[in-house]
Short mmCIF file of C-alpha atoms in Angstrom, two decimals:
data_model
loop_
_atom_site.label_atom_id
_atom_site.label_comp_id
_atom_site.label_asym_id
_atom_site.label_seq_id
_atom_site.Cartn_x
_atom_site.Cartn_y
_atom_site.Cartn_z
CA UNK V 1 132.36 126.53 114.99
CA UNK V 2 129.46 125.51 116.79
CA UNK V 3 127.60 128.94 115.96
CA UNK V 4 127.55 128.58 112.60
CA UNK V 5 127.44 124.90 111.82
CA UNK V 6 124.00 125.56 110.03
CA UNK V 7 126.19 127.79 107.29
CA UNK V 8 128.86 125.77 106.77
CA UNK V 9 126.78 122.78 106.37
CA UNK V 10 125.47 123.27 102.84
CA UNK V 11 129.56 123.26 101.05
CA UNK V 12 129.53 119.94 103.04
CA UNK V 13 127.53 118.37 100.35
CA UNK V 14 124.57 116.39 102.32
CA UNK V 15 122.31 114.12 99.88
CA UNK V 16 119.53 115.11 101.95
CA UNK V 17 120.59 118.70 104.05
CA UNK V 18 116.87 119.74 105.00
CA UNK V 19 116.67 116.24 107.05
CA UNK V 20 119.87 116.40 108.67
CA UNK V 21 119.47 119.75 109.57
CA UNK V 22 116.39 119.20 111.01
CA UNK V 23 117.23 116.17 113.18
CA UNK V 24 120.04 117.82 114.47
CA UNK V 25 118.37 120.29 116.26
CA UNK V 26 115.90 118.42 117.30
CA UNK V 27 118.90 116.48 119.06
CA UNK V 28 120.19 119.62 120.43
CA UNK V 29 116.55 120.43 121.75
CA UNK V 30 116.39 117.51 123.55
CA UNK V 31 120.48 116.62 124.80
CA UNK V 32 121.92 119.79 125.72
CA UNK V 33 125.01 118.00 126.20
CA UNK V 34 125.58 117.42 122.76
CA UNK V 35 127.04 120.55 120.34
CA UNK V 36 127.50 120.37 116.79
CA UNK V 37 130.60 120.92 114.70
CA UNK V 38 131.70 120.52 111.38
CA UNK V 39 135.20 119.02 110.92
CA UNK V 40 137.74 116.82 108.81
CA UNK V 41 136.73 113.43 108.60
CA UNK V 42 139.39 110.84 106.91
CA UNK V 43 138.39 107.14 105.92
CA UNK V 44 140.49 104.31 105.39
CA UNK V 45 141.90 104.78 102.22
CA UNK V 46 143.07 108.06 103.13
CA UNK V 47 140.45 110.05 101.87
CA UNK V 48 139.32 112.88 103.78
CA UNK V 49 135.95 115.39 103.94
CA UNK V 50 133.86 117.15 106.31
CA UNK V 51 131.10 116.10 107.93
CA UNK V 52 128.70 117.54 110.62
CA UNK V 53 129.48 115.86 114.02
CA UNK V 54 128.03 115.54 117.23
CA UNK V 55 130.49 115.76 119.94
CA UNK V 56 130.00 116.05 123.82
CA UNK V 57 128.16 113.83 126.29
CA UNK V 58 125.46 111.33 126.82
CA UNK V 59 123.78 110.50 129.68
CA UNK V 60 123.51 107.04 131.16
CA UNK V 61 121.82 105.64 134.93
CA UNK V 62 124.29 102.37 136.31
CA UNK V 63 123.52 100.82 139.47
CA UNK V 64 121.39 103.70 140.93
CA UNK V 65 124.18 106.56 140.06
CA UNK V 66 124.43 108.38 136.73
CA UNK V 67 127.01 108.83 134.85
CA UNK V 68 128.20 110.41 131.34
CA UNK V 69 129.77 108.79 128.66
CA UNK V 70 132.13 111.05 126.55
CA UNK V 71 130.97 110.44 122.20
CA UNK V 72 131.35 111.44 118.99
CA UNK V 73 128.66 111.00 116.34
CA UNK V 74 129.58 111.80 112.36
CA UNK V 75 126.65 112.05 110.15
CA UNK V 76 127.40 110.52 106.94
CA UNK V 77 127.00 112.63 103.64
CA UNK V 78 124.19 109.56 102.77
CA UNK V 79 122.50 109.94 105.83
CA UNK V 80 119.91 108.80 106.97
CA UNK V 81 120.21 105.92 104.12
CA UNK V 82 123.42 104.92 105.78
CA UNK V 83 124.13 105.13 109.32
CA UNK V 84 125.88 107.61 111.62
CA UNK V 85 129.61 106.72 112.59
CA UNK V 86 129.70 106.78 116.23
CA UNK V 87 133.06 106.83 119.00
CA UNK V 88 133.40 106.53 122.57
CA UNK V 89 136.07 109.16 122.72
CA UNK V 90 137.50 109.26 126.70
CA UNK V 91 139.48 111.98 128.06
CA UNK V 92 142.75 111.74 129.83
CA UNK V 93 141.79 110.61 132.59
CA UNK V 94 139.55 107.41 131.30
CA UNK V 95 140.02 104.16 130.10
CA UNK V 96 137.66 101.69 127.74
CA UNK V 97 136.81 98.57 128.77
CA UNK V 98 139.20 96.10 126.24
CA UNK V 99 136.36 93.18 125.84
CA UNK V 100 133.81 95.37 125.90
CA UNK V 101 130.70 93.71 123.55
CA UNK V 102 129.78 96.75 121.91
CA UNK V 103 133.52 99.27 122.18
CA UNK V 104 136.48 97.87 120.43
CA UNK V 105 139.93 99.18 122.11
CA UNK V 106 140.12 102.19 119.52
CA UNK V 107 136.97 103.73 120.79
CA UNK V 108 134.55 102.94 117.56
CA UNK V 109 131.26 101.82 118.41
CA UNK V 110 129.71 98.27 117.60
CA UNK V 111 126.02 96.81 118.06
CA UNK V 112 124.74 93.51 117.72
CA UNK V 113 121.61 94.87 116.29
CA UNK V 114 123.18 95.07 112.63
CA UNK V 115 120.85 97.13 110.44
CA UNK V 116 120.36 100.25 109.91
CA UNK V 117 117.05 101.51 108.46
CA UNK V 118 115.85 104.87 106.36
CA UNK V 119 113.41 105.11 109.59
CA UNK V 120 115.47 105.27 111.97
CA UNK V 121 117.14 108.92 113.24
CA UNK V 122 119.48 110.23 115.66
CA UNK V 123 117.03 110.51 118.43
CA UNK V 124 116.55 106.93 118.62
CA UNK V 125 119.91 106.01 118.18
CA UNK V 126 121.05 108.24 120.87
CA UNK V 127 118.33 106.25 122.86
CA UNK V 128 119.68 103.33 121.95
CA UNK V 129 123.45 104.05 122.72
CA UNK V 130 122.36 105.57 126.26
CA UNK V 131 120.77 102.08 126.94
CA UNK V 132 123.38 100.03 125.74
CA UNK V 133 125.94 102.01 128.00
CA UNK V 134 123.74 101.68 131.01
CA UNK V 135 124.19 98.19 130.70
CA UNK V 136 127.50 97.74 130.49
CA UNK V 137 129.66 101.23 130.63
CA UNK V 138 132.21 100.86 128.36
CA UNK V 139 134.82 103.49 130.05
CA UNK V 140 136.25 103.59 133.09
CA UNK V 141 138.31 106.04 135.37
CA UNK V 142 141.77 105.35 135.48
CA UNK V 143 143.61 106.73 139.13
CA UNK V 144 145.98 105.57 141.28
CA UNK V 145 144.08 104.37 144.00
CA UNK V 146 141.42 102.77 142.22
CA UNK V 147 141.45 99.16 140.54
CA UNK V 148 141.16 97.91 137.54
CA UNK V 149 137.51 97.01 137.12
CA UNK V 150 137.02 93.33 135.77
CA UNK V 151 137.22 93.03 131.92
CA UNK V 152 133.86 92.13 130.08
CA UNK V 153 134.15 88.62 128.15
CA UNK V 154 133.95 89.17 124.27
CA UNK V 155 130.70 87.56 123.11
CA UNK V 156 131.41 86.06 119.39
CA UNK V 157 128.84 87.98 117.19
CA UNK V 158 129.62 90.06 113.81
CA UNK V 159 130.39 93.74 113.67
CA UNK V 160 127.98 96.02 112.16
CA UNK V 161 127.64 99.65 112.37
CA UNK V 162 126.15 101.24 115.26
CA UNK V 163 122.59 101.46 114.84
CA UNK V 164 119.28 101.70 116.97
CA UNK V 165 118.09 98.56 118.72
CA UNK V 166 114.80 96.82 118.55
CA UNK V 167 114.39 97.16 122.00
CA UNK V 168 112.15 100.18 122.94
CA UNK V 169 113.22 103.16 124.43
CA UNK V 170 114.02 103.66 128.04
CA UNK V 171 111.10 105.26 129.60
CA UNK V 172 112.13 104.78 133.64
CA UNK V 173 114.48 106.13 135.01
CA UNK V 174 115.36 108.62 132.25
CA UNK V 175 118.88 108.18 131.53
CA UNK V 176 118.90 112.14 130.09
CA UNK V 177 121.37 113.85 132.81
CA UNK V 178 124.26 115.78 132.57
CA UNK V 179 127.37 116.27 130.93
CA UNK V 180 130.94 115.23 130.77
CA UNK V 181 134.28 115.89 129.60
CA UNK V 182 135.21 116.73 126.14
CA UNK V 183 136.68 114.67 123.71
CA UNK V 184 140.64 114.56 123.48
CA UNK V 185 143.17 113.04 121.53
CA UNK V 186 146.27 113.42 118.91
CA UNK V 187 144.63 113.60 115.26
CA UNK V 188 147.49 111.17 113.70
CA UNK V 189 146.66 108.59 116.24
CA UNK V 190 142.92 108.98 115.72
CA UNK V 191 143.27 108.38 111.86
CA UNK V 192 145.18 105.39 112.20
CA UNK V 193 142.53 103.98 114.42
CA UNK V 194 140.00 104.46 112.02
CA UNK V 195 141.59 103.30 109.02
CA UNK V 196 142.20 99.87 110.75
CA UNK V 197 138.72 99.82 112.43
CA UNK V 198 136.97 100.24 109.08
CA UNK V 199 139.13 97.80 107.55
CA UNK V 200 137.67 95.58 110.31
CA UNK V 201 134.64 96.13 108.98
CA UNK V 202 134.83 95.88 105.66
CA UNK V 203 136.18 92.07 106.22
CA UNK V 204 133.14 91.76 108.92
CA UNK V 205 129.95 93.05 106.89
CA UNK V 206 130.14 89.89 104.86
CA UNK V 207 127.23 87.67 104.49
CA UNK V 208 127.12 85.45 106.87
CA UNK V 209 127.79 81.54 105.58
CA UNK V 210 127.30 78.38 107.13
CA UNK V 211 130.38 76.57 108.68
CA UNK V 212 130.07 73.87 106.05
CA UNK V 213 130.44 76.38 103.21
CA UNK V 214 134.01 76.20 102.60
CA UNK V 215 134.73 72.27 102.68
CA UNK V 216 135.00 72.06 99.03
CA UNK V 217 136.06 74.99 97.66
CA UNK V 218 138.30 73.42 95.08
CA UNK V 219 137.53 70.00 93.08
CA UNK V 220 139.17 66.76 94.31
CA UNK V 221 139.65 64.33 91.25
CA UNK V 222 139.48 61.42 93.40
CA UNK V 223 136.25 62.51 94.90
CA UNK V 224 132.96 61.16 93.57
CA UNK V 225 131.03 63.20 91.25
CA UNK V 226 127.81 62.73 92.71
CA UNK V 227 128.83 63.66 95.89
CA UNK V 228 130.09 66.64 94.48
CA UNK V 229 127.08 67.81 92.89
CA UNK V 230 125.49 67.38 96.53
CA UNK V 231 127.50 69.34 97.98
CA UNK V 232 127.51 72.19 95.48
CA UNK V 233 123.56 71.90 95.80
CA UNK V 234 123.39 71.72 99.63
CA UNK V 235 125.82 74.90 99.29
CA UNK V 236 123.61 76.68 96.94
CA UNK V 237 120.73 75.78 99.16
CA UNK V 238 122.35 77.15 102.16
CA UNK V 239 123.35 80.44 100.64
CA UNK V 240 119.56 81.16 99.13
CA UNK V 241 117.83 80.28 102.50
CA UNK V 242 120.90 82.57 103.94
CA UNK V 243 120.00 85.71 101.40
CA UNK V 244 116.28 85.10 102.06
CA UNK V 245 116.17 84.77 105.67
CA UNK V 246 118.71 88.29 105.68
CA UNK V 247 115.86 90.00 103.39
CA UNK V 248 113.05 88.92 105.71
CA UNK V 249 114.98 89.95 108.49
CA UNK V 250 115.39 93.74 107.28
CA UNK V 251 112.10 94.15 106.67
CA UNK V 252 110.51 93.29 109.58
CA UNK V 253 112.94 95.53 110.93
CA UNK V 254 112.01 98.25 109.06
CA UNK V 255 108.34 97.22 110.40
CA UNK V 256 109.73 97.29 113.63
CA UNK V 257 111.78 100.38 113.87
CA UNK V 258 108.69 102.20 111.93
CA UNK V 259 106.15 101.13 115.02
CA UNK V 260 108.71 101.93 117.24
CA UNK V 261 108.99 105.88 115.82
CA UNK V 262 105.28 106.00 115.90
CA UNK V 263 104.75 104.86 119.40
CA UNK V 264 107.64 107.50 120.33
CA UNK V 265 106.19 110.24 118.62
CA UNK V 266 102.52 109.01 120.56
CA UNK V 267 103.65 109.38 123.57
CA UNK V 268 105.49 112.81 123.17
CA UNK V 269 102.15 114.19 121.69
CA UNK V 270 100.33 112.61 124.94
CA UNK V 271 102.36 114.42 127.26
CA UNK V 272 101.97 117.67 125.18
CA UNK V 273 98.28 117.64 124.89
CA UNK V 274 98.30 115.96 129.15
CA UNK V 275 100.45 119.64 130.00
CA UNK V 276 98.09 121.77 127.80
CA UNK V 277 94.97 120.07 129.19
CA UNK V 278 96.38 120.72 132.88
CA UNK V 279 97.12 124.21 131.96
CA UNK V 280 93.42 125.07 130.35
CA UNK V 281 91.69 123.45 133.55
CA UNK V 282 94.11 125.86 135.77
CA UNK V 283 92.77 129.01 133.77
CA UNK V 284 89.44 127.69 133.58
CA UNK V 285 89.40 127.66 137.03
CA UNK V 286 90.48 130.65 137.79
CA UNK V 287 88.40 132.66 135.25
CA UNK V 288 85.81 130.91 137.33
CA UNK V 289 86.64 132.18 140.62
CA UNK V 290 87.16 135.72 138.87
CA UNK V 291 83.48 135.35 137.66
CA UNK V 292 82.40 134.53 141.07
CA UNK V 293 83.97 137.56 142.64
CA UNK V 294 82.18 139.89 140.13
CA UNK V 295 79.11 138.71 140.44
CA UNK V 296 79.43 139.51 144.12
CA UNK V 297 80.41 142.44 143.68
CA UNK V 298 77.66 143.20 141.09
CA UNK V 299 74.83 142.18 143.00
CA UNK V 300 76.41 143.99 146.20
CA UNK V 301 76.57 147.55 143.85
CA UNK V 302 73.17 146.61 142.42
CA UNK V 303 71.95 146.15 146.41
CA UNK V 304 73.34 149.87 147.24
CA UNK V 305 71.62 151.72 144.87
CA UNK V 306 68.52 149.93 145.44
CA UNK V 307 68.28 151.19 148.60
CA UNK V 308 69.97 154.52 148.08
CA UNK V 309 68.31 155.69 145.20
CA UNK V 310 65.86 157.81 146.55
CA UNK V 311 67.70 158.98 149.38
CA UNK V 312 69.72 162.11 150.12
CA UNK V 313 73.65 161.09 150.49
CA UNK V 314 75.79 163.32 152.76
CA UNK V 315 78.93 163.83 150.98
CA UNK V 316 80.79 163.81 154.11
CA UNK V 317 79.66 160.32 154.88
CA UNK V 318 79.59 158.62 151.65
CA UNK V 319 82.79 157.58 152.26
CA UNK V 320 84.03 155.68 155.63
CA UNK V 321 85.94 152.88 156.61
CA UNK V 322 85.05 149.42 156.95
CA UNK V 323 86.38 149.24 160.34
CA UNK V 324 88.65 151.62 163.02
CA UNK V 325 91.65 151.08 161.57
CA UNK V 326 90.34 152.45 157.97
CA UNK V 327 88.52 155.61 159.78
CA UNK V 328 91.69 156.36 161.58
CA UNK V 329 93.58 156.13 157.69
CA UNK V 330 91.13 158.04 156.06
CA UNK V 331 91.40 161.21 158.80
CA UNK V 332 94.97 160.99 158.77
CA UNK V 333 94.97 160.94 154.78
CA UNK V 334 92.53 164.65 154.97
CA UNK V 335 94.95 166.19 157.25
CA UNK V 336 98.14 165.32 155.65
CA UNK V 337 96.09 167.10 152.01
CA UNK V 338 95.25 169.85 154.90
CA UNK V 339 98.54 170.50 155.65
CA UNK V 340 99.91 170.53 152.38
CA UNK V 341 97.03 172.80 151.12
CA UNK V 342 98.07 175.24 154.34
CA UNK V 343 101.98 175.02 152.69
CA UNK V 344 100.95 176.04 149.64
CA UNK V 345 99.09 179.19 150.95
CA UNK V 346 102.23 179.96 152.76
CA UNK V 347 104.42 179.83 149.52
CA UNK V 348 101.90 182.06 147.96
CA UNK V 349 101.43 184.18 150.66
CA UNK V 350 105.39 184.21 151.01
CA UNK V 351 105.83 185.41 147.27
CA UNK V 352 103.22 188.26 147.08
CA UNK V 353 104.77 189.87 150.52
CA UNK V 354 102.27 189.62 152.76
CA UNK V 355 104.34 187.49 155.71
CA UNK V 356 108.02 187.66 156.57
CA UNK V 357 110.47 185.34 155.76
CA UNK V 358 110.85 184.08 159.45
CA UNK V 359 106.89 183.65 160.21
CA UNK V 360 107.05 181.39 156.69
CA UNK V 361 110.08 179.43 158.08
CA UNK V 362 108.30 179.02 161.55
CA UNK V 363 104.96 177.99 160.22
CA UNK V 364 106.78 175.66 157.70
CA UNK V 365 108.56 173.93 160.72
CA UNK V 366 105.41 173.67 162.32
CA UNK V 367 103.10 172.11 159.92
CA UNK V 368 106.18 169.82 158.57
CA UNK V 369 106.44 168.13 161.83
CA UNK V 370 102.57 167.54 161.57
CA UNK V 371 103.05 166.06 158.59
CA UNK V 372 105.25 163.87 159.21
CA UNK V 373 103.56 162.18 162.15
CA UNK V 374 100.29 161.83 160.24
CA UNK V 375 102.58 159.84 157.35
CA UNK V 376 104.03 157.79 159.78
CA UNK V 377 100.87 157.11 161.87
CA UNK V 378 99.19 156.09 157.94
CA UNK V 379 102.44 154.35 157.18
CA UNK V 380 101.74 151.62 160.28
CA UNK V 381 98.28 151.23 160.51
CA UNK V 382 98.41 149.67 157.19
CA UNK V 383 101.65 147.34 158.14
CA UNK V 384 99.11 146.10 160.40
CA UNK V 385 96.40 145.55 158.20
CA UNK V 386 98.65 143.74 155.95
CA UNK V 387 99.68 141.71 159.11
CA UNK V 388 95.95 140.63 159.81
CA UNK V 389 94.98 140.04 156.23
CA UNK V 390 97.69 137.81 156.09
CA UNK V 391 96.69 136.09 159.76
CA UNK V 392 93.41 135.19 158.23
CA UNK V 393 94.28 133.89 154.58
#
């Protein structure tokens, strides 16, 4: 289940557990659309094990409108020394694209960028599927009304496993969005796809060989010897400069992909330290303005008892309002405490018999009624000082 993936991933026997582990939730971190599950995987001679996969969505941005492309992603037990296995995998109500450069028919995912490096990681190869897909979607959906959209023209290249291209990531607009509908289809089916789609590319993920390689593959008698010895040289030629220019290749891609992951990992850090920075200055600022206030208020204390120091303060009028409205609060606040004072005396005087029950209940009314219009007269006069304090911010 997708709860407990992290405990049944150990009896799945990962070469390297602690990496894939950690990758994966940095996926899920980043691509909530994306939930891991550990399930049956069967190759193509029949074989089957399971393997942590990545099902759910990925986001893409086509012609001005975005869109989400239904996957699958199986990490390999090798990983990340051999690459994911990725799938398209529509629901019922889509269609691939047949001729589709980089989506054969059975759903299994194809790049022209053909190697996969220990560098790379399932960040960047989500990145790189989400901008292959917004260049060319490679489903469709299938309804009554709608037509048929026109069939992408098979480019001629070689099938390689789905890995992350050398083009860098795309930065604007972020094709990160929602999600879609989850993947569905009949197991059987599914197998048989796979089986004959990595048959495909066992046959493919042969070196490549010039078109002149095969001419002589068997000895002609009638031929010339010398001529024959040319060829088998020019063929031998052909096949080292082949190897060599294939091991060149890979490591400047490994060169590549490892500036690529660095300039990634730059930018994230940039944005980090750019939100922290933005944050400090806001507190800064308003420790500032706190400061401020207290120093006001410091010097205007410090000014008062300068000047009252030596003097003799009537209790009565140390404390007033600023202004009518705050006299008018503070004499309603005394006789609202007067009252209630003069209702206690009553309860006392009430329990030790010296009044009657009906001059208690009378003076009770009385003073209650008193009460309550100070409390209401208090409760409005500060509405409207809330009302003018707000007028003049």
């Amino acid at each position: 289940s997708q709860k407990n993936w992290e405990g049944q991933l150990g009896a799945c026997g990962y070469i390297n557990k602690a990496k894939v582990q950690a990758e994966v939730k940095e996926v899920l971190y980043q691509t909530k659309s994306l939930q891991p599950v550990v399930e049956a995987f069967v190759f193509n001679d029949g074989k089957m094990t399971n393997l942590l996969t990545l099902k759910g969505t990925i986001p893409i941005y086509y012609k001005g409108h975005q869109y989400n492309i239904p996957v699958k992603l199986c990490i390999t037990k090798e990983y990340p020394q051999k690459a994911p296995i990725a799938y398209v995998t529509p629901t019922k109500d889509m269609r691939i694209h047949r001729g589709h450069p980089n989506v054969n028919e059975s759903g299994s995912v194809y790049m022209s960028y053909p190697i996969w490096q220990g560098g790379s990681n399932l960040v960047t190869l989500i990145i790189a599927l989400s901008e292959s897909f917004s260049k060319k979607p490679p489903v469709y959906r299938a309804t009554t009304a709608q037509r048929r959209p026109p069939q992408y023209r098979q480019q001629p290249q070689q099938a390689f496993p789905v890995a992350r291209p050398v083009a860098r990531p795309v930065q604007a607009p972020n094709p990160y969005v929602a999600a879609v509908n989850q993947y569905e289809q009949q197991q059987q089916q599914q197998q048989q796809r796979r089986r004959q789609q990595l048959q495909q590319q066992q046959q493919q993920q042969q070196p490549v060989q010039h078109p002149s390689t095969n001419l002589y593959q068997t000895s002609n008698p009638y031929a010339d010897p010398k001529a024959q010895r040319k060829e088998q040289l020019l063929r031998k030629a052909r096949e080292a400069l082949t190897t060599n220019t294939i091991e060149r290749l890979s490591a400047q891609t490994e060169e590549i992909n490892r500036l690529i992951d660095y300039e990634f990992k730059l930018k994230q850090n940039k944005l980090t330290l750019a939100r922290g920075k933005a944050e400090m200055e806001h507190e800064k600022k308003l420790l500032e303005t706190s400061i401020a206030a207290m120093d006001t208020q410091n010097k205007t204390l410090n000014t008062w008892i300068s000047e009252n120091k030596n003097k003799d303060v009537d209790v009565d009028a140390a404390i007033d309002g600023r202004d009518t409205w705050s006299k008018q609060i503070l004499d309603e606040v005394a006789k609202d405490s007067a009252i209630e004072d003069a209702l206690y005396a009553l309860d006392k005087a009430l329990e030790d018999g010296r009044i009657t029950l009906d001059v208690f209940l009378k003076q009770v009314r009385r003073l209650s009624k008193q009460q309550f219009q100070h409390r209401a007269l208090t409760h409005k006069i500060m509405e409207q000082q809330q009302q003018k304090r707000a007028m003049e911010m």
